[in-house]
């Protein structure tokens, strides 16, 4: 199984920036998307951003213009640059790897353990 190792979470003031990283423990030279989800207390887990190996990003409306997702296929790593952070961005952020291989495993998810992002006002 692939393990996802996250880093970069922390505490920042509103308007500040953080950069999250997530590295896969094994090579993932197969069709997939990587991304970030977040879950705040009392809220459902929501998509933040995803990106394919072909570098096609997608963002939640709430983070467009503030967050940038990127990936380095050679390093099997995905990044999330978060700028102009708001208190409502406070959540546990989870790295996600999703298989896009046609067949029974299409849509299978792998998750990181989560990293806390706290934005103070």
PDB file of C-alpha atoms in Angstrom:
ATOM      1  CA  UNK A   1       0.000   0.000   0.000  1.00  0.00           C
ATOM      2  CA  UNK A   2       1.038   3.585  -0.627  1.00  0.00           C
ATOM      3  CA  UNK A   3       1.585   5.757   2.424  1.00  0.00           C
ATOM      4  CA  UNK A   4       1.257   9.530   2.275  1.00  0.00           C
ATOM      5  CA  UNK A   5       3.451  11.675   4.497  1.00  0.00           C
ATOM      6  CA  UNK A   6       2.304  15.237   5.119  1.00  0.00           C
ATOM      7  CA  UNK A   7       4.163  18.240   6.457  1.00  0.00           C
ATOM      8  CA  UNK A   8       3.899  22.009   6.685  1.00  0.00           C
ATOM      9  CA  UNK A   9       0.914  22.582   8.938  1.00  0.00           C
ATOM     10  CA  UNK A  10       1.020  25.056  11.767  1.00  0.00           C
ATOM     11  CA  UNK A  11      -0.348  28.195  13.353  1.00  0.00           C
ATOM     12  CA  UNK A  12      -0.451  31.483  11.459  1.00  0.00           C
ATOM     13  CA  UNK A  13      -2.237  34.786  11.734  1.00  0.00           C
ATOM     14  CA  UNK A  14      -4.913  35.844   9.289  1.00  0.00           C
ATOM     15  CA  UNK A  15      -3.360  37.033   6.056  1.00  0.00           C
ATOM     16  CA  UNK A  16      -0.359  34.776   6.446  1.00  0.00           C
ATOM     17  CA  UNK A  17       0.848  31.888   4.340  1.00  0.00           C
ATOM     18  CA  UNK A  18       1.674  28.213   4.691  1.00  0.00           C
ATOM     19  CA  UNK A  19       2.939  25.569   2.312  1.00  0.00           C
ATOM     20  CA  UNK A  20       1.834  21.985   2.738  1.00  0.00           C
ATOM     21  CA  UNK A  21       3.693  19.043   1.258  1.00  0.00           C
ATOM     22  CA  UNK A  22       2.670  15.435   0.789  1.00  0.00           C
ATOM     23  CA  UNK A  23       5.016  12.731  -0.433  1.00  0.00           C
ATOM     24  CA  UNK A  24       4.068   9.210  -1.448  1.00  0.00           C
ATOM     25  CA  UNK A  25       6.166   6.482   0.118  1.00  0.00           C
ATOM     26  CA  UNK A  26       6.314   4.487  -3.105  1.00  0.00           C
ATOM     27  CA  UNK A  27       6.514   5.351  -6.768  1.00  0.00           C
ATOM     28  CA  UNK A  28       3.103   6.073  -8.265  1.00  0.00           C
ATOM     29  CA  UNK A  29       3.683   5.824 -11.984  1.00  0.00           C
ATOM     30  CA  UNK A  30       0.066   5.098 -12.691  1.00  0.00           C
ATOM     31  CA  UNK A  31      -2.991   7.146 -13.561  1.00  0.00           C
ATOM     32  CA  UNK A  32      -3.992   9.142 -10.541  1.00  0.00           C
ATOM     33  CA  UNK A  33      -4.961  12.435  -9.018  1.00  0.00           C
ATOM     34  CA  UNK A  34      -3.510  13.913  -5.858  1.00  0.00           C
ATOM     35  CA  UNK A  35      -5.036  16.597  -3.745  1.00  0.00           C
ATOM     36  CA  UNK A  36      -6.005  18.072  -0.454  1.00  0.00           C
ATOM     37  CA  UNK A  37      -9.175  17.849   1.588  1.00  0.00           C
ATOM     38  CA  UNK A  38      -9.937  19.499   4.894  1.00  0.00           C
ATOM     39  CA  UNK A  39     -12.241  18.953   7.814  1.00  0.00           C
ATOM     40  CA  UNK A  40     -13.115  21.513  10.450  1.00  0.00           C
ATOM     41  CA  UNK A  41     -14.813  20.638  13.750  1.00  0.00           C
ATOM     42  CA  UNK A  42     -18.487  19.978  13.175  1.00  0.00           C
ATOM     43  CA  UNK A  43     -18.064  20.056   9.407  1.00  0.00           C
ATOM     44  CA  UNK A  44     -17.911  17.434   6.695  1.00  0.00           C
ATOM     45  CA  UNK A  45     -14.658  16.754   4.929  1.00  0.00           C
ATOM     46  CA  UNK A  46     -14.480  18.934   1.844  1.00  0.00           C
ATOM     47  CA  UNK A  47     -12.318  19.085  -1.230  1.00  0.00           C
ATOM     48  CA  UNK A  48      -9.779  21.891  -1.304  1.00  0.00           C
ATOM     49  CA  UNK A  49      -7.844  21.203  -4.502  1.00  0.00           C
ATOM     50  CA  UNK A  50      -6.816  18.341  -6.767  1.00  0.00           C
ATOM     51  CA  UNK A  51      -4.330  17.905  -9.573  1.00  0.00           C
ATOM     52  CA  UNK A  52      -3.624  15.161 -12.101  1.00  0.00           C
ATOM     53  CA  UNK A  53      -0.288  13.926 -13.403  1.00  0.00           C
ATOM     54  CA  UNK A  54      -1.001  16.057 -16.444  1.00  0.00           C
ATOM     55  CA  UNK A  55      -1.025  19.152 -14.215  1.00  0.00           C
ATOM     56  CA  UNK A  56      -4.737  19.927 -14.477  1.00  0.00           C
ATOM     57  CA  UNK A  57      -5.742  21.635 -11.219  1.00  0.00           C
ATOM     58  CA  UNK A  58      -9.166  22.085  -9.711  1.00  0.00           C
ATOM     59  CA  UNK A  59     -10.099  24.212  -6.700  1.00  0.00           C
ATOM     60  CA  UNK A  60     -12.939  24.720  -4.322  1.00  0.00           C
ATOM     61  CA  UNK A  61     -14.591  28.090  -4.824  1.00  0.00           C
ATOM     62  CA  UNK A  62     -13.659  29.133  -1.307  1.00  0.00           C
ATOM     63  CA  UNK A  63      -9.920  28.956  -2.020  1.00  0.00           C
ATOM     64  CA  UNK A  64      -9.690  30.086  -5.635  1.00  0.00           C
ATOM     65  CA  UNK A  65      -7.244  32.918  -6.045  1.00  0.00           C
ATOM     66  CA  UNK A  66      -5.622  32.210  -2.680  1.00  0.00           C
ATOM     67  CA  UNK A  67      -4.367  28.623  -2.845  1.00  0.00           C
ATOM     68  CA  UNK A  68      -2.183  26.999  -5.478  1.00  0.00           C
ATOM     69  CA  UNK A  69      -1.753  23.259  -5.901  1.00  0.00           C
ATOM     70  CA  UNK A  70       1.185  21.739  -7.740  1.00  0.00           C
ATOM     71  CA  UNK A  71       2.910  18.386  -8.025  1.00  0.00           C
ATOM     72  CA  UNK A  72       6.303  16.986  -8.846  1.00  0.00           C
ATOM     73  CA  UNK A  73       5.786  13.653 -10.549  1.00  0.00           C
ATOM     74  CA  UNK A  74       9.464  12.738 -10.295  1.00  0.00           C
ATOM     75  CA  UNK A  75       9.264  13.083  -6.509  1.00  0.00           C
ATOM     76  CA  UNK A  76       5.696  11.756  -6.169  1.00  0.00           C
ATOM     77  CA  UNK A  77       4.917  14.842  -4.139  1.00  0.00           C
ATOM     78  CA  UNK A  78       2.019  17.279  -4.108  1.00  0.00           C
ATOM     79  CA  UNK A  79       2.122  20.775  -2.635  1.00  0.00           C
ATOM     80  CA  UNK A  80      -0.449  23.284  -1.502  1.00  0.00           C
ATOM     81  CA  UNK A  81       0.612  26.914  -1.282  1.00  0.00           C
ATOM     82  CA  UNK A  82      -1.870  28.747   0.903  1.00  0.00           C
ATOM     83  CA  UNK A  83      -1.875  32.542   0.858  1.00  0.00           C
ATOM     84  CA  UNK A  84      -4.132  35.174   2.405  1.00  0.00           C
ATOM     85  CA  UNK A  85      -5.257  32.673   5.001  1.00  0.00           C
ATOM     86  CA  UNK A  86      -8.506  33.276   6.828  1.00  0.00           C
ATOM     87  CA  UNK A  87      -9.735  31.942  10.177  1.00  0.00           C
ATOM     88  CA  UNK A  88     -12.308  29.875   8.295  1.00  0.00           C
ATOM     89  CA  UNK A  89      -9.426  27.974   6.680  1.00  0.00           C
ATOM     90  CA  UNK A  90      -8.711  26.413  10.064  1.00  0.00           C
ATOM     91  CA  UNK A  91      -9.044  22.653   9.719  1.00  0.00           C
ATOM     92  CA  UNK A  92      -7.204  19.382   9.570  1.00  0.00           C
ATOM     93  CA  UNK A  93      -5.856  19.052   6.050  1.00  0.00           C
ATOM     94  CA  UNK A  94      -5.638  15.589   4.534  1.00  0.00           C
ATOM     95  CA  UNK A  95      -3.545  14.565   1.570  1.00  0.00           C
ATOM     96  CA  UNK A  96      -5.377  12.360  -0.906  1.00  0.00           C
ATOM     97  CA  UNK A  97      -4.270  10.011  -3.653  1.00  0.00           C
ATOM     98  CA  UNK A  98      -6.985   8.647  -5.928  1.00  0.00           C
ATOM     99  CA  UNK A  99      -6.614   5.931  -8.514  1.00  0.00           C
ATOM    100  CA  UNK A 100      -7.918   6.756 -11.964  1.00  0.00           C
ATOM    101  CA  UNK A 101      -7.066   3.371 -13.462  1.00  0.00           C
ATOM    102  CA  UNK A 102     -10.107   1.971 -15.285  1.00  0.00           C
ATOM    103  CA  UNK A 103     -11.559  -1.080 -13.607  1.00  0.00           C
ATOM    104  CA  UNK A 104     -12.523  -2.208 -10.120  1.00  0.00           C
ATOM    105  CA  UNK A 105     -10.001   0.064  -8.391  1.00  0.00           C
ATOM    106  CA  UNK A 106     -11.102   3.247 -10.125  1.00  0.00           C
ATOM    107  CA  UNK A 107     -11.731   5.851  -7.461  1.00  0.00           C
ATOM    108  CA  UNK A 108      -9.872   4.009  -4.710  1.00  0.00           C
ATOM    109  CA  UNK A 109      -8.548   6.510  -2.169  1.00  0.00           C
ATOM    110  CA  UNK A 110      -5.409   6.671  -0.090  1.00  0.00           C
ATOM    111  CA  UNK A 111      -5.207   9.188   2.736  1.00  0.00           C
ATOM    112  CA  UNK A 112      -2.571  10.875   4.801  1.00  0.00           C
ATOM    113  CA  UNK A 113      -2.924  11.133   8.557  1.00  0.00           C
ATOM    114  CA  UNK A 114      -3.783  14.831   8.419  1.00  0.00           C
ATOM    115  CA  UNK A 115      -1.959  17.994   9.412  1.00  0.00           C
ATOM    116  CA  UNK A 116      -3.471  20.776  11.499  1.00  0.00           C
ATOM    117  CA  UNK A 117      -3.719  24.267  10.045  1.00  0.00           C
ATOM    118  CA  UNK A 118      -4.845  26.952  12.468  1.00  0.00           C
ATOM    119  CA  UNK A 119      -5.409  30.552  11.413  1.00  0.00           C
ATOM    120  CA  UNK A 120      -5.862  33.063  14.208  1.00  0.00           C
ATOM    121  CA  UNK A 121      -7.650  36.383  13.918  1.00  0.00           C
TER     122      UNK A 121
END
